[in-house]
Amino acid sequence: MFSLSTVSIPPNHTFRIRKSSFSGIQIRHKCPLPVLQQIETPLSSSRNPSAAVVMMAKREEELKEIKSKTTEEINEEVVDLKGELFMLRLQKSARNEFKSSEFRRMRKSIARMLTVKREREIAEGINKRLSRKVDRQWKKNIVVRPPPSLKKLQEEEAAAVAAEAGKSA
């Protein structure tokens, strides 16, 4: 390895420094911004424009269904969905097969239910502080129960065991 102090340059030797013609990149908008926004990406062009309308209709239908439920039913549904979310996390950690889209779907539906619940509280005149206090009390009183998917799995296993016992007897 050479250090700068040990390298000597002869005095009569001149270095030629080449100048580059590259002076950097300049980005200029040559077309107005609204035209840039009209350019479609490959992902957005492949989708059907009516699919967004269908998804909005499904969301509105789901929202109407949630609003028709009582607050207690909403609380029960939130507990069940949180249990399902927990089961999905367990499946992910155990590296079992699962649909990753279910995480987002469940989180969104939980958020919708809690939003409807909070809208009702606001309509009743319950302020934020009291609402959080009530939520803390409600969370303490939740009875731990298996989520519906786990119940279904347990019933299927019990049916399979009963079928095997019936075949062997």
Coordinates of N, CA and C in Angstrom, one line a residue:
M1 N 0.8 -1.2 0.0 CA 0.0 0.0 0.0 C 0.9 1.2 0.0
F2 N 0.4 2.2 -0.7 CA 1.2 3.5 -0.8 C 0.5 4.5 0.0
S3 N 1.2 5.3 0.6 CA 0.6 6.5 1.3 C 1.0 7.7 0.5
L4 N 0.3 8.8 0.6 CA 0.6 10.0 -0.2 C 2.0 10.5 0.1
S5 N 2.5 10.3 1.3 CA 3.8 10.9 1.7 C 5.0 10.1 1.0
T6 N 4.8 8.9 0.6 CA 5.9 8.1 0.0 C 5.9 8.2 -1.5
V7 N 4.9 8.7 -2.1 CA 4.8 8.7 -3.6 C 5.4 10.0 -4.0
S8 N 6.4 10.0 -4.9 CA 7.0 11.2 -5.4 C 6.7 11.3 -6.9
I9 N 6.5 12.5 -7.3 CA 6.1 12.8 -8.7 C 7.2 13.6 -9.3
P10 N 7.7 13.2 -10.5 CA 8.8 14.0 -11.1 C 8.3 15.4 -11.4
P11 N 9.2 16.4 -11.3 CA 8.8 17.8 -11.5 C 8.5 18.1 -13.0
N12 N 9.1 17.4 -13.9 CA 8.9 17.8 -15.3 C 7.7 17.0 -15.9
H13 N 7.1 16.1 -15.2 CA 5.9 15.3 -15.7 C 4.6 16.1 -15.4
T14 N 3.9 16.3 -16.4 CA 2.6 17.0 -16.3 C 1.5 16.0 -16.5
F15 N 0.4 16.2 -15.7 CA -0.7 15.4 -15.8 C -1.8 16.0 -16.7
R16 N -2.4 15.2 -17.5 CA -3.5 15.7 -18.4 C -4.8 15.4 -17.7
I17 N -5.5 16.3 -17.4 CA -6.8 16.1 -16.7 C -7.9 16.2 -17.8
R18 N -8.6 15.1 -18.0 CA -9.6 15.1 -19.0 C -10.9 15.7 -18.4
K19 N -11.5 16.6 -19.1 CA -12.8 17.1 -18.7 C -13.9 16.3 -19.3
S20 N -14.8 15.9 -18.5 CA -16.0 15.2 -18.9 C -17.0 16.1 -19.5
S21 N -17.7 15.6 -20.5 CA -18.8 16.4 -21.1 C -20.1 16.2 -20.3
F22 N -20.1 15.3 -19.4 CA -21.3 15.0 -18.6 C -21.4 16.0 -17.5
S23 N -22.5 16.8 -17.5 CA -22.6 17.8 -16.5 C -23.8 17.6 -15.5
G24 N -24.3 16.3 -15.5 CA -25.4 16.0 -14.6 C -26.7 15.9 -15.4
I25 N -27.7 15.5 -14.7 CA -29.0 15.3 -15.3 C -29.9 16.4 -14.8
Q26 N -30.6 17.0 -15.8 CA -31.6 18.1 -15.4 C -32.9 17.5 -15.8
I27 N -33.8 17.5 -14.8 CA -35.2 17.1 -15.0 C -36.1 18.3 -15.2
R28 N -36.7 18.3 -16.3 CA -37.7 19.4 -16.5 C -39.0 18.9 -17.0
H29 N -40.1 19.4 -16.5 CA -41.4 19.0 -16.9 C -41.7 19.7 -18.2
K30 N -41.8 18.9 -19.3 CA -42.1 19.5 -20.6 C -43.6 19.5 -20.9
C31 N -44.3 18.7 -20.1 CA -45.7 18.6 -20.3 C -46.4 19.0 -19.0
P32 N -47.6 19.6 -19.0 CA -48.3 20.0 -17.8 C -48.6 18.8 -16.9
L33 N -48.7 19.1 -15.6 CA -49.0 18.0 -14.7 C -50.2 17.2 -14.9
P34 N -51.4 17.8 -15.3 CA -52.5 16.9 -15.5 C -52.3 15.9 -16.5
V35 N -51.5 16.1 -17.5 CA -51.2 15.1 -18.6 C -50.4 14.0 -17.9
L36 N -49.5 14.3 -17.0 CA -48.7 13.3 -16.4 C -49.6 12.4 -15.5
Q37 N -50.6 12.9 -14.9 CA -51.5 12.1 -14.1 C -52.4 11.2 -14.9
Q38 N -52.5 11.5 -16.2 CA -53.4 10.6 -17.0 C -52.6 9.4 -17.5
I39 N -51.3 9.4 -17.4 CA -50.6 8.2 -17.8 C -50.9 7.1 -16.9
E40 N -51.3 5.9 -17.5 CA -51.7 4.8 -16.6 C -50.5 3.9 -16.4
T41 N -50.4 3.3 -15.2 CA -49.4 2.3 -14.9 C -49.9 1.0 -15.4
P42 N -49.1 0.0 -15.6 CA -49.5 -1.3 -16.1 C -50.5 -2.0 -15.1
L43 N -50.3 -1.7 -13.8 CA -51.2 -2.4 -12.8 C -52.6 -1.8 -12.9
S44 N -52.7 -0.5 -13.0 CA -54.0 0.2 -13.0 C -54.8 -0.1 -14.3
S45 N -54.0 -0.3 -15.4 CA -54.7 -0.5 -16.7 C -55.2 -1.9 -16.8
S46 N -54.6 -2.8 -16.1 CA -55.1 -4.2 -16.2 C -56.4 -4.4 -15.4
R47 N -56.6 -3.6 -14.4 CA -57.8 -3.7 -13.6 C -59.1 -3.2 -14.3
N48 N -60.1 -3.9 -14.0 CA -61.4 -3.5 -14.6 C -61.9 -2.3 -13.8
P49 N -62.3 -1.2 -14.5 CA -62.8 0.0 -13.8 C -64.1 -0.2 -13.0
S50 N -64.8 -1.2 -13.4 CA -66.1 -1.5 -12.7 C -65.8 -2.3 -11.4
A51 N -64.6 -2.9 -11.3 CA -64.3 -3.6 -10.1 C -64.2 -2.7 -8.9
A52 N -63.8 -1.5 -9.0 CA -63.7 -0.6 -7.9 C -65.2 -0.2 -7.4
V53 N -66.1 -0.1 -8.4 CA -67.5 0.2 -8.0 C -68.1 -1.0 -7.3
V54 N -67.8 -2.2 -7.7 CA -68.3 -3.4 -7.0 C -67.7 -3.5 -5.6
M55 N -66.4 -3.2 -5.4 CA -65.8 -3.2 -4.1 C -66.5 -2.2 -3.2
M56 N -66.7 -1.0 -3.7 CA -67.4 0.1 -2.9 C -68.8 -0.4 -2.5
A57 N -69.5 -1.0 -3.4 CA -70.8 -1.5 -3.1 C -70.8 -2.6 -2.0
K58 N -69.8 -3.5 -2.0 CA -69.6 -4.5 -1.0 C -69.3 -3.8 0.3
R59 N -68.5 -2.8 0.3 CA -68.1 -2.1 1.6 C -69.3 -1.4 2.2
E60 N -70.1 -0.8 1.3 CA -71.3 -0.1 1.8 C -72.3 -1.1 2.4
E61 N -72.4 -2.3 1.7 CA -73.3 -3.3 2.2 C -72.9 -3.8 3.5
E62 N -71.6 -4.0 3.7 CA -71.0 -4.5 5.0 C -71.2 -3.4 6.0
L63 N -71.1 -2.2 5.7 CA -71.3 -1.1 6.7 C -72.8 -1.1 7.1
K64 N -73.7 -1.2 6.2 CA -75.1 -1.3 6.6 C -75.4 -2.5 7.5
E65 N -74.7 -3.6 7.2 CA -74.9 -4.8 8.1 C -74.4 -4.5 9.5
I66 N -73.2 -3.8 9.6 CA -72.6 -3.5 10.9 C -73.5 -2.6 11.6
K67 N -74.1 -1.6 10.9 CA -74.9 -0.6 11.6 C -76.2 -1.2 12.1
S68 N -76.6 -2.3 11.5 CA -77.9 -2.9 11.9 C -77.7 -3.7 13.2
K69 N -76.5 -4.0 13.6 CA -76.2 -4.8 14.8 C -76.2 -3.9 16.0
T70 N -76.5 -4.5 17.2 CA -76.5 -3.8 18.4 C -75.0 -3.7 18.9
T71 N -74.8 -2.8 19.9 CA -73.4 -2.6 20.3 C -72.8 -3.9 20.9
E72 N -73.6 -4.7 21.6 CA -73.2 -5.9 22.2 C -72.8 -6.9 21.1
E73 N -73.6 -7.0 20.1 CA -73.2 -7.9 19.0 C -71.9 -7.4 18.3
I74 N -71.7 -6.1 18.2 CA -70.5 -5.6 17.6 C -69.3 -6.0 18.5
N75 N -69.5 -5.9 19.8 CA -68.4 -6.2 20.7 C -68.1 -7.7 20.6
E76 N -69.1 -8.6 20.5 CA -68.9 -10.0 20.3 C -68.1 -10.3 19.0
E77 N -68.5 -9.6 18.0 CA -67.9 -9.8 16.7 C -66.4 -9.3 16.7
V78 N -66.2 -8.2 17.4 CA -64.8 -7.7 17.5 C -63.9 -8.7 18.2
V79 N -64.4 -9.3 19.3 CA -63.7 -10.3 20.0 C -63.4 -11.5 19.2
D80 N -64.4 -12.0 18.4 CA -64.2 -13.1 17.5 C -63.2 -12.8 16.4
L81 N -63.3 -11.6 15.8 CA -62.3 -11.3 14.8 C -60.9 -11.1 15.3
K82 N -60.8 -10.6 16.5 CA -59.4 -10.5 17.1 C -58.9 -11.9 17.4
G83 N -59.7 -12.8 17.8 CA -59.3 -14.2 18.0 C -58.8 -14.8 16.7
E84 N -59.6 -14.6 15.6 CA -59.2 -15.1 14.3 C -57.9 -14.5 13.8
L85 N -57.7 -13.2 14.1 CA -56.4 -12.5 13.8 C -55.3 -13.2 14.5
F86 N -55.5 -13.5 15.8 CA -54.5 -14.2 16.6 C -54.2 -15.6 16.0
M87 N -55.2 -16.3 15.6 CA -55.0 -17.6 15.0 C -54.2 -17.5 13.7
L88 N -54.5 -16.4 12.9 CA -53.7 -16.2 11.7 C -52.2 -16.0 12.0
R89 N -52.0 -15.2 13.0 CA -50.6 -14.9 13.4 C -49.9 -16.2 13.9
L90 N -50.6 -17.1 14.6 CA -50.1 -18.4 15.0 C -49.7 -19.2 13.7
Q91 N -50.7 -19.2 12.8 CA -50.4 -20.0 11.6 C -49.2 -19.5 10.8
K92 N -49.0 -18.2 10.8 CA -47.9 -17.6 10.1 C -46.6 -17.9 10.9
S93 N -46.6 -17.9 12.2 CA -45.4 -18.2 12.9 C -45.0 -19.7 12.9
A94 N -46.1 -20.5 12.7 CA -45.8 -22.0 12.6 C -45.5 -22.3 11.1
R95 N -45.5 -21.3 10.2 CA -45.3 -21.5 8.8 C -46.3 -22.5 8.2
N96 N -47.5 -22.4 8.6 CA -48.6 -23.2 8.0 C -49.1 -22.3 6.8
E97 N -49.9 -23.0 6.0 CA -50.5 -22.2 4.9 C -51.6 -21.3 5.4
F98 N -51.6 -20.1 4.9 CA -52.6 -19.1 5.3 C -52.7 -18.1 4.2
K99 N -53.8 -17.4 4.1 CA -54.0 -16.3 3.2 C -53.5 -15.0 3.8
S100 N -52.5 -14.4 3.2 CA -52.0 -13.2 3.8 C -53.0 -12.0 3.7
S101 N -53.9 -12.1 2.7 CA -54.9 -11.0 2.5 C -55.9 -11.0 3.7
E102 N -56.0 -12.1 4.4 CA -56.9 -12.1 5.5 C -56.5 -11.2 6.6
F103 N -55.2 -10.9 6.8 CA -54.8 -10.0 7.8 C -55.4 -8.6 7.6
R104 N -55.3 -8.1 6.4 CA -55.8 -6.8 6.1 C -57.3 -6.8 6.2
R105 N -57.9 -7.8 5.6 CA -59.4 -7.9 5.6 C -60.0 -7.8 7.1
M106 N -59.4 -8.6 7.9 CA -59.8 -8.7 9.3 C -59.6 -7.4 10.1
R107 N -58.4 -6.8 9.9 CA -58.1 -5.5 10.5 C -59.0 -4.4 10.1
K108 N -59.3 -4.4 8.8 CA -60.2 -3.4 8.3 C -61.6 -3.6 8.8
S109 N -62.1 -4.8 8.9 CA -63.5 -5.1 9.4 C -63.5 -4.7 10.9
I110 N -62.5 -5.0 11.7 CA -62.4 -4.7 13.1 C -62.5 -3.1 13.2
A111 N -61.7 -2.4 12.4 CA -61.7 -1.0 12.4 C -63.1 -0.4 12.0
R112 N -63.8 -1.0 11.1 CA -65.1 -0.5 10.7 C -66.1 -0.7 11.9
M113 N -66.0 -1.9 12.5 CA -66.9 -2.1 13.7 C -66.7 -1.1 14.8
L114 N -65.4 -0.9 15.1 CA -65.1 0.0 16.2 C -65.4 1.4 15.8
T115 N -65.4 1.8 14.6 CA -65.8 3.1 14.1 C -67.3 3.3 14.3
V116 N -68.0 2.3 13.9 CA -69.5 2.4 14.1 C -69.8 2.5 15.6
K117 N -69.1 1.7 16.4 CA -69.3 1.8 17.9 C -69.0 3.2 18.4
R118 N -67.9 3.8 17.9 CA -67.5 5.1 18.4 C -68.5 6.2 17.9
E119 N -69.0 6.0 16.7 CA -70.0 6.9 16.2 C -71.3 6.9 17.0
R120 N -71.7 5.7 17.5 CA -72.8 5.7 18.4 C -72.5 6.3 19.7
E121 N -71.3 6.2 20.2 CA -71.0 6.8 21.5 C -71.0 8.3 21.3
I122 N -70.5 8.8 20.2 CA -70.5 10.3 20.0 C -72.0 10.8 19.9
A123 N -72.8 10.0 19.3 CA -74.3 10.4 19.2 C -74.9 10.4 20.5
E124 N -74.5 9.5 21.4 CA -75.0 9.5 22.8 C -74.4 10.6 23.7
G125 N -73.3 11.2 23.2 CA -72.7 12.3 24.0 C -71.6 11.8 24.9
I126 N -71.0 10.6 24.7 CA -69.9 10.1 25.5 C -68.6 10.7 24.9
N127 N -67.9 11.3 25.8 CA -66.6 11.9 25.3 C -65.5 10.9 25.2
K128 N -64.4 11.3 24.7 CA -63.3 10.4 24.4 C -62.7 9.7 25.7
R129 N -62.6 10.5 26.7 CA -62.0 10.0 27.9 C -62.9 8.9 28.6
L130 N -64.2 9.2 28.6 CA -65.1 8.3 29.2 C -65.2 7.0 28.3
S131 N -65.1 7.2 27.0 CA -65.1 6.0 26.1 C -64.0 5.1 26.4
R132 N -62.8 5.7 26.5 CA -61.6 4.8 26.8 C -61.7 4.1 28.1
K133 N -62.3 4.8 29.1 CA -62.5 4.2 30.4 C -63.4 3.0 30.3
V134 N -64.5 3.2 29.6 CA -65.5 2.1 29.4 C -64.8 0.9 28.6
D135 N -64.0 1.3 27.6 CA -63.3 0.2 26.8 C -62.3 -0.6 27.7
R136 N -61.6 0.1 28.6 CA -60.7 -0.6 29.5 C -61.5 -1.6 30.4
Q137 N -62.6 -1.1 30.9 CA -63.4 -2.0 31.7 C -64.0 -3.2 30.9
W138 N -64.4 -2.9 29.7 CA -64.9 -3.9 28.8 C -63.8 -5.0 28.5
K139 N -62.6 -4.5 28.3 CA -61.5 -5.4 27.9 C -61.2 -6.3 29.1
K140 N -61.3 -5.8 30.3 CA -61.0 -6.6 31.5 C -62.0 -7.7 31.7
N141 N -63.3 -7.4 31.3 CA -64.4 -8.3 31.5 C -64.6 -9.4 30.4
I142 N -63.7 -9.3 29.4 CA -63.8 -10.2 28.3 C -63.5 -11.6 28.7
V143 N -64.4 -12.6 28.5 CA -64.1 -14.0 28.8 C -63.4 -14.6 27.6
V144 N -62.2 -15.2 27.9 CA -61.4 -15.7 26.9 C -62.1 -17.0 26.3
R145 N -62.3 -17.0 25.0 CA -62.9 -18.2 24.4 C -62.2 -18.4 23.0
P146 N -62.3 -19.6 22.6 CA -61.6 -19.9 21.3 C -62.3 -19.2 20.1
P147 N -61.6 -18.8 19.1 CA -62.3 -18.1 18.0 C -63.1 -19.2 17.2
P148 N -64.0 -18.7 16.4 CA -64.9 -19.6 15.6 C -64.1 -20.6 14.8
S149 N -63.0 -20.2 14.2 CA -62.3 -21.1 13.3 C -61.7 -22.3 14.1
L150 N -61.2 -22.0 15.3 CA -60.7 -23.0 16.2 C -61.8 -24.0 16.6
K151 N -63.0 -23.4 16.9 CA -64.1 -24.2 17.3 C -64.5 -25.2 16.2
K152 N -64.4 -24.7 15.0 CA -64.8 -25.5 13.8 C -63.7 -26.6 13.6
L153 N -62.4 -26.3 13.8 CA -61.4 -27.3 13.7 C -61.6 -28.4 14.8
Q154 N -61.9 -28.0 16.0 CA -62.1 -28.9 17.1 C -63.3 -29.8 16.8
E155 N -64.4 -29.3 16.2 CA -65.5 -30.1 15.9 C -65.2 -31.1 14.8
E156 N -64.4 -30.6 13.8 CA -64.0 -31.5 12.7 C -63.1 -32.7 13.2
E157 N -62.2 -32.3 14.1 CA -61.4 -33.4 14.7 C -62.2 -34.3 15.6
A158 N -63.2 -33.8 16.3 CA -64.0 -34.7 17.1 C -64.8 -35.6 16.2
A159 N -65.3 -35.1 15.1 CA -66.1 -35.9 14.2 C -65.2 -37.0 13.5
A160 N -63.9 -36.6 13.2 CA -63.0 -37.6 12.7 C -62.7 -38.7 13.7
V161 N -62.5 -38.4 14.9 CA -62.2 -39.3 16.0 C -63.4 -40.2 16.2
A162 N -64.6 -39.6 16.2 CA -65.9 -40.4 16.3 C -66.0 -41.4 15.1
A163 N -65.7 -41.0 13.9 CA -65.8 -41.8 12.8 C -64.8 -43.0 12.9
E164 N -63.6 -42.7 13.3 CA -62.6 -43.8 13.5 C -63.1 -44.8 14.6
A165 N -63.7 -44.2 15.7 CA -64.2 -45.1 16.7 C -65.3 -46.0 16.2
G166 N -66.1 -45.4 15.3 CA -67.3 -46.2 14.8 C -66.8 -47.3 13.8
K167 N -65.7 -47.0 13.1 CA -65.1 -48.0 12.1 C -64.4 -49.1 12.9
S168 N -63.7 -48.8 14.0 CA -63.0 -49.8 14.7 C -63.9 -50.7 15.6
A169 N -65.0 -50.2 15.9 CA -66.0 -50.9 16.8 C -66.8 -51.9 16.1

